[in-house]
Amino acid sequence: MSRKQQVLELCDKVHRDLKLAGLPTDGCATDGTEHSSIAAMWSSELGFGPMQALPAGGGEATGTTTPPEKIGDKSAKARPQSTKPASSNSTGGDGGGGAVQWYERAYDYWEDGDNCPVDDDGVLGGYGHISPTDIAGSAAFLDELKRMRPLLGDETAADCGAGIGRVTKHLLLDRFDTVDIVEQSPRLIQAAPKYVGRDRDRTTCVCVGLQDFFPPEDSYDLVWIQWVVGHFTDVDLLKLLARCRSALRKGGLIVVKDNVIGQGEGAFKVDSEDSSMTRSLGYFRSLFNHGGVRVVHQTRQDGFPGELFPVYMFALE
Ligand SMILES: C[S@@+](CC[C@H](N)C(=O)[O-])C[C@H]1O[C@@H](n2cnc3c(N)ncnc32)[C@H](O)[C@@H]1O
């Protein structure tokens, strides 16, 4: 099966799950494009062109995109809005050049100091002031996980899509002996040791796109992935989760913390500027299910400003 077919087949599975649950399957982009389905959206974003119906059960998921229509983008987001991702195993597959462009746009966005100064405000799109609330929510979540799962170790963690190492400094280094700071922007990761400060010797900086991140087996007690999975195509996200899963030590967990689209607001919203998307809770849950990862715990972050997308933490094994 071609990679394009893989993408569309996964879209089809998610579509069916959402339909079965009575959840929305359509969505839009900040450039005003409305998409009738997840498949139509990826087809457009990855340059597949008009879509062919899949042989079985394609249903509405395989429709073509609706003509662009200008709609307002009323939602601000806490993940404000990426060594150049030209050759990745994964990006090369999803949609050829379209996928490369999808990842390159994000890389260029985050490499640009005008979009992202090297501070909390930069990596949080002007919402640096919410960082303490974010970290408190994450710490409480990790406490719950530790209670639920005494086997969860405290030696080594990975901070994926780490930016300047905000999560590493304020959350992970308090709880783990060593942390790998994994980030694809050379500009941001170069700033990490100074930002982390005193405890920098307990960190290792790994400058790589997560789509090319292949951690060895048995590497981490915890893999923390915050405000970055929106930059991933569905197929690449499942591959990333599978690789992280096989890198977990005994009792280890992956935590995905990200924006989730509000109820009744559709299945997804694409940010055309930085190549990212916000998925609905149902969309996430369906992907996790099809990726073979189990959600062991899930909590909504509280205390964030109302204009932001809801933020959820998912603990996965
Ligand atoms: C909104 S910032 C979040 C940073 C950090 N997780 C935090 O919460 O402070 C998103 C980060 O993801 C990084 N990023 C985007 N796409 C990536 C990719 N494909 N691989 C690795 N990092 C990526 C960006 O460079 C940026 O540092």
Coordinates of C-alpha atoms and ligand atoms in Angstrom, one line a residue:
M1 CA 0.0 0.0 0.0
S2 CA 1.4 3.4 -0.9
R3 CA 2.0 5.9 1.8
K4 CA -0.7 8.1 0.5
Q5 CA -3.1 5.2 0.9
Q6 CA -1.9 4.8 4.5
V7 CA -2.7 8.4 5.2
L8 CA -6.2 8.1 3.7
E9 CA -6.9 4.8 5.3
L10 CA -6.1 6.2 8.7
C11 CA -8.3 9.2 8.0
D12 CA -11.0 6.8 7.1
K13 CA -10.7 4.9 10.4
V14 CA -10.8 8.1 12.4
H15 CA -13.7 9.4 10.4
R16 CA -15.7 6.2 11.2
D17 CA -14.9 6.4 14.9
L18 CA -16.0 10.0 15.1
K19 CA -19.2 9.3 13.1
L20 CA -20.0 6.3 15.3
A21 CA -19.6 8.5 18.4
G22 CA -21.8 11.2 16.9
L23 CA -18.9 13.7 16.8
P24 CA -18.1 16.3 14.1
T25 CA -15.8 15.2 11.3
D26 CA -15.2 18.5 9.5
G27 CA -12.9 21.4 10.3
C28 CA -11.3 24.5 9.0
A29 CA -8.0 26.4 8.6
T30 CA -7.0 29.8 9.8
D31 CA -6.6 30.9 6.1
G32 CA -10.4 30.5 5.8
T33 CA -10.5 27.1 4.1
E34 CA -13.2 24.8 5.2
H35 CA -12.7 21.1 5.0
S36 CA -15.5 18.6 4.8
S37 CA -13.5 15.8 6.4
I38 CA -10.1 14.9 7.9
A39 CA -9.2 13.2 4.6
A40 CA -10.1 16.3 2.7
M41 CA -7.9 18.4 5.0
W42 CA -4.8 16.2 4.7
S43 CA -5.3 15.8 1.0
S44 CA -5.2 19.5 0.7
E45 CA -2.4 20.1 3.1
L46 CA -0.2 17.3 1.7
G47 CA -1.0 18.1 -1.9
F48 CA -2.7 14.8 -2.8
G49 CA -5.1 16.6 -5.1
P50 CA -8.7 15.6 -5.6
M51 CA -9.3 12.4 -3.6
Q52 CA -10.2 9.0 -4.9
A53 CA -12.8 7.0 -3.0
L54 CA -11.3 4.3 -0.9
P55 CA -12.6 0.8 -1.7
A56 CA -14.4 0.0 1.5
G57 CA -16.1 2.2 4.0
G58 CA -14.7 5.5 2.6
G59 CA -18.0 7.3 3.2
E60 CA -17.8 11.0 3.5
A61 CA -14.2 10.8 4.6
T62 CA -13.1 10.6 1.0
G63 CA -14.9 13.6 -0.3
T64 CA -13.1 16.5 -2.0
T65 CA -12.4 19.8 -0.2
T66 CA -15.1 22.4 -0.3
P67 CA -14.2 25.7 -1.9
P68 CA -12.3 28.1 0.4
E69 CA -14.5 30.3 2.4
K70 CA -13.3 33.0 4.7
I71 CA -14.1 32.4 8.3
G72 CA -12.9 34.1 11.4
D73 CA -10.2 32.6 13.7
K74 CA -11.5 33.5 17.1
S75 CA -9.5 31.0 19.1
A76 CA -6.1 32.0 20.5
K77 CA -3.9 29.1 21.5
A78 CA -1.6 28.4 24.3
R79 CA 0.7 26.6 21.9
P80 CA 1.1 29.8 20.1
Q81 CA 1.2 29.4 17.2
S82 CA 11.1 23.3 13.7
T83 CA 18.0 20.5 11.4
K84 CA 15.7 21.1 8.3
P85 CA 13.1 18.4 7.7
A86 CA 13.8 17.6 4.1
S87 CA 14.6 14.0 4.0
S88 CA 12.9 12.2 6.8
N89 CA 11.8 8.6 6.5
S90 CA 8.4 9.7 7.6
T91 CA 8.0 13.1 5.9
G92 CA 9.1 11.6 2.6
G93 CA 6.2 9.2 2.8
D94 CA 3.1 10.9 3.8
G95 CA 2.6 13.0 0.8
G96 CA 5.9 13.4 -0.9
G97 CA 6.8 17.1 -1.4
G98 CA 3.6 18.2 0.3
A99 CA 4.6 16.6 3.6
V100 CA 8.1 18.1 3.3
Q101 CA 6.6 21.5 2.8
W102 CA 4.3 20.9 5.8
Y103 CA 7.2 20.2 8.1
E104 CA 9.4 22.9 6.5
R105 CA 6.9 25.6 7.2
A106 CA 6.9 24.7 10.9
Y107 CA 10.7 24.6 11.0
D108 CA 10.9 28.0 9.3
Y109 CA 8.3 29.4 11.7
W110 CA 10.1 28.4 14.8
E111 CA 13.5 29.3 13.5
D112 CA 12.4 32.9 13.0
G113 CA 13.2 35.0 16.0
D114 CA 10.4 37.4 15.2
N115 CA 7.9 34.6 15.7
C116 CA 9.6 33.1 18.7
P117 CA 12.1 35.0 20.9
V118 CA 14.2 32.7 23.1
D119 CA 12.1 33.1 26.3
D120 CA 8.9 31.7 27.8
D121 CA 6.8 34.3 25.9
G122 CA 8.4 33.2 22.7
V123 CA 7.7 29.4 23.0
L124 CA 4.3 30.2 24.4
G125 CA 3.2 32.7 21.8
G126 CA 3.0 35.6 24.1
Y127 CA 1.5 33.6 26.9
G128 CA 4.7 33.3 29.0
H129 CA 2.7 34.3 32.1
I130 CA 0.8 31.0 32.0
S131 CA 4.0 28.9 32.4
P132 CA 3.7 28.6 36.2
T133 CA 0.1 27.4 35.9
D134 CA 1.1 25.0 33.1
I135 CA 3.9 23.6 35.2
A136 CA 1.8 23.2 38.3
G137 CA -0.8 21.3 36.3
S138 CA 1.8 19.0 34.8
A139 CA 3.4 18.4 38.3
A140 CA 0.0 17.4 39.7
F141 CA -0.5 15.1 36.8
L142 CA 2.9 13.5 37.3
D143 CA 2.1 13.1 41.0
E144 CA -1.1 11.2 40.1
L145 CA 0.7 9.0 37.7
K146 CA 3.3 8.1 40.3
R147 CA 0.6 7.2 42.7
M148 CA -1.2 5.1 40.1
R149 CA 2.0 3.5 39.0
P150 CA 4.7 3.0 41.6
L151 CA 6.9 1.3 39.0
L152 CA 7.3 4.6 37.1
G153 CA 11.0 5.3 37.4
D154 CA 12.7 8.7 38.1
E155 CA 16.1 8.3 36.4
T156 CA 15.7 9.5 32.8
A157 CA 13.2 11.6 30.8
A158 CA 12.9 13.1 27.3
D159 CA 11.4 16.5 26.7
C160 CA 10.2 16.3 23.1
G161 CA 9.7 19.5 21.0
A162 CA 11.4 21.1 24.0
G163 CA 12.0 24.6 22.6
I164 CA 14.4 26.3 25.0
G165 CA 13.8 23.7 27.7
R166 CA 11.0 25.3 29.7
V167 CA 9.5 22.0 30.7
T168 CA 12.9 20.5 31.4
K169 CA 13.9 23.3 33.7
H170 CA 10.7 23.7 35.6
L171 CA 9.2 20.2 35.7
L172 CA 11.5 17.4 34.6
L173 CA 14.8 18.2 36.3
D174 CA 13.0 18.3 39.6
R175 CA 11.9 14.7 39.2
F176 CA 14.4 12.9 37.0
D177 CA 18.2 12.6 37.3
T178 CA 18.8 13.3 33.6
V179 CA 16.8 14.8 30.8
D180 CA 17.3 14.7 27.0
I181 CA 16.1 18.0 25.4
V182 CA 14.9 17.0 22.0
E183 CA 14.2 19.9 19.7
Q184 CA 14.6 20.6 15.9
S185 CA 15.3 24.3 16.0
P186 CA 19.1 24.9 16.3
R187 CA 18.4 28.4 17.4
L188 CA 16.1 27.4 20.2
I189 CA 18.1 24.4 21.4
Q190 CA 21.3 26.5 21.5
A191 CA 19.6 28.7 24.0
A192 CA 18.6 25.8 26.2
P193 CA 21.8 25.3 28.4
K194 CA 21.8 29.0 29.4
Y195 CA 18.0 28.9 30.1
V196 CA 18.2 25.7 32.1
G197 CA 21.1 27.2 34.1
R198 CA 22.5 25.5 37.2
D199 CA 21.3 22.0 36.3
R200 CA 22.4 22.0 32.6
D201 CA 25.0 19.2 33.3
R202 CA 22.1 16.8 33.9
T203 CA 20.8 17.5 30.4
T204 CA 21.7 16.4 26.9
C205 CA 20.6 18.5 23.9
V206 CA 19.5 16.4 20.9
C207 CA 18.8 18.6 17.8
V208 CA 16.6 16.6 15.6
G209 CA 13.1 16.7 14.1
L210 CA 10.9 14.3 16.1
Q211 CA 9.9 12.7 12.8
D212 CA 13.6 11.6 12.7
F213 CA 13.9 10.8 16.4
F214 CA 14.7 7.1 16.9
P215 CA 15.5 6.6 20.6
P216 CA 17.0 3.3 21.5
E217 CA 15.0 0.7 23.4
D218 CA 14.8 1.0 27.2
S219 CA 15.9 4.6 27.2
Y220 CA 13.4 6.6 29.2
D221 CA 11.1 6.4 32.2
L222 CA 9.1 9.3 30.8
V223 CA 8.7 10.8 27.4
W224 CA 7.1 14.3 27.7
I225 CA 5.6 15.7 24.4
Q226 CA 4.1 19.1 24.9
W227 CA 2.7 21.5 22.4
V228 CA 4.2 19.9 19.4
V229 CA 2.1 17.0 18.2
G230 CA -0.1 19.5 16.3
H231 CA 2.9 19.8 13.9
F232 CA 2.6 16.1 13.0
T233 CA 0.6 14.3 10.3
D234 CA -1.5 11.5 11.8
V235 CA 0.6 8.7 10.3
D236 CA 3.8 10.4 11.6
L237 CA 2.3 10.9 15.0
L238 CA 1.5 7.3 15.4
K239 CA 5.0 6.3 14.2
L240 CA 6.5 8.7 16.7
L241 CA 4.4 7.3 19.5
A242 CA 5.3 3.7 18.6
R243 CA 9.0 4.6 18.6
C244 CA 8.7 6.4 22.0
R245 CA 6.8 3.5 23.4
S246 CA 9.5 1.0 22.5
A247 CA 12.0 3.4 24.1
L248 CA 10.2 3.2 27.5
R249 CA 11.8 1.5 30.4
K250 CA 9.8 -0.9 32.6
G251 CA 6.8 1.1 34.0
G252 CA 7.5 4.0 31.8
L253 CA 5.0 6.3 30.2
I254 CA 4.5 8.9 27.4
V255 CA 2.7 12.1 28.2
V256 CA 1.2 14.1 25.5
K257 CA 0.1 17.6 26.6
D258 CA -1.6 19.7 23.9
N259 CA -4.4 21.9 22.8
V260 CA -7.7 20.2 22.1
I261 CA -10.5 21.8 20.1
G262 CA -13.6 22.8 22.1
Q263 CA -16.7 20.7 22.0
G264 CA -18.9 21.4 19.0
E265 CA -16.1 23.3 17.1
G266 CA -15.4 20.5 14.6
A267 CA -12.8 17.8 14.5
F268 CA -9.7 20.0 13.8
K269 CA -8.5 23.5 13.1
V270 CA -5.4 24.0 10.9
D271 CA -3.0 26.9 11.6
S272 CA -1.9 27.8 8.1
E273 CA 0.9 29.9 9.3
D274 CA 3.0 27.4 11.2
S275 CA 1.7 24.1 9.8
S276 CA 0.0 22.8 12.8
M277 CA -3.4 21.6 13.7
T278 CA -5.5 21.4 16.8
R279 CA -7.4 18.1 17.0
S280 CA -10.6 17.3 18.9
L281 CA -10.6 15.0 21.9
G282 CA -12.3 12.3 19.8
Y283 CA -9.7 12.7 17.0
F284 CA -6.9 12.2 19.6
R285 CA -8.6 9.2 21.2
S286 CA -9.2 7.5 17.9
L287 CA -5.6 8.1 16.8
F288 CA -4.2 6.6 20.1
N289 CA -6.5 3.7 19.6
H290 CA -5.4 3.0 16.1
G291 CA -1.7 3.5 17.1
G292 CA -2.0 0.8 19.7
V293 CA -1.3 3.0 22.6
R294 CA -3.5 2.9 25.7
V295 CA -4.6 6.0 27.6
V296 CA -3.9 5.2 31.2
H297 CA -4.9 8.6 32.5
Q298 CA -6.3 11.8 31.1
T299 CA -6.8 15.2 32.7
R300 CA -7.8 18.7 31.5
Q301 CA -5.4 21.5 32.6
D302 CA -7.2 24.1 34.6
G303 CA -6.5 27.7 35.3
F304 CA -5.7 28.8 31.7
P305 CA -7.3 32.0 30.3
G306 CA -10.7 31.4 28.7
E307 CA -9.6 32.5 25.2
L308 CA -7.2 29.6 24.9
F309 CA -8.1 26.2 23.5
P310 CA -8.7 23.6 26.2
V311 CA -5.5 21.8 27.1
Y312 CA -5.4 18.1 27.9
M313 CA -2.7 15.7 29.3
F314 CA -2.8 12.1 28.2
A315 CA -0.6 9.5 29.8
L316 CA 0.0 6.7 27.3
E317 CA 1.6 3.2 27.4
Ligands
LIG1 C1 4.9 25.8 21.2 S1 6.6 25.4 21.3 C2 6.5 24.4 22.8 C3 7.9 24.3 23.4 C4 7.9 23.4 24.7 N1 7.3 22.1 24.5 C5 7.2 24.1 25.8 O1 6.1 23.7 26.1 O2 7.7 25.1 26.3 C6 6.7 24.2 20.0 C7 8.1 23.7 19.8 O3 8.0 22.5 19.0 C8 9.1 22.5 18.1 N2 8.8 21.7 17.0 C9 8.0 21.9 16.0 N3 8.0 20.9 15.1 C10 8.9 20.0 15.5 C11 9.4 18.8 15.1 N4 8.9 18.3 13.9 N5 10.3 18.1 15.8 C12 10.8 18.7 16.9 N6 10.4 19.9 17.4 C13 9.4 20.5 16.7 C14 9.3 24.0 17.8 O4 10.6 24.3 17.2 C15 9.1 24.6 19.2 O5 10.2 24.7 19.9

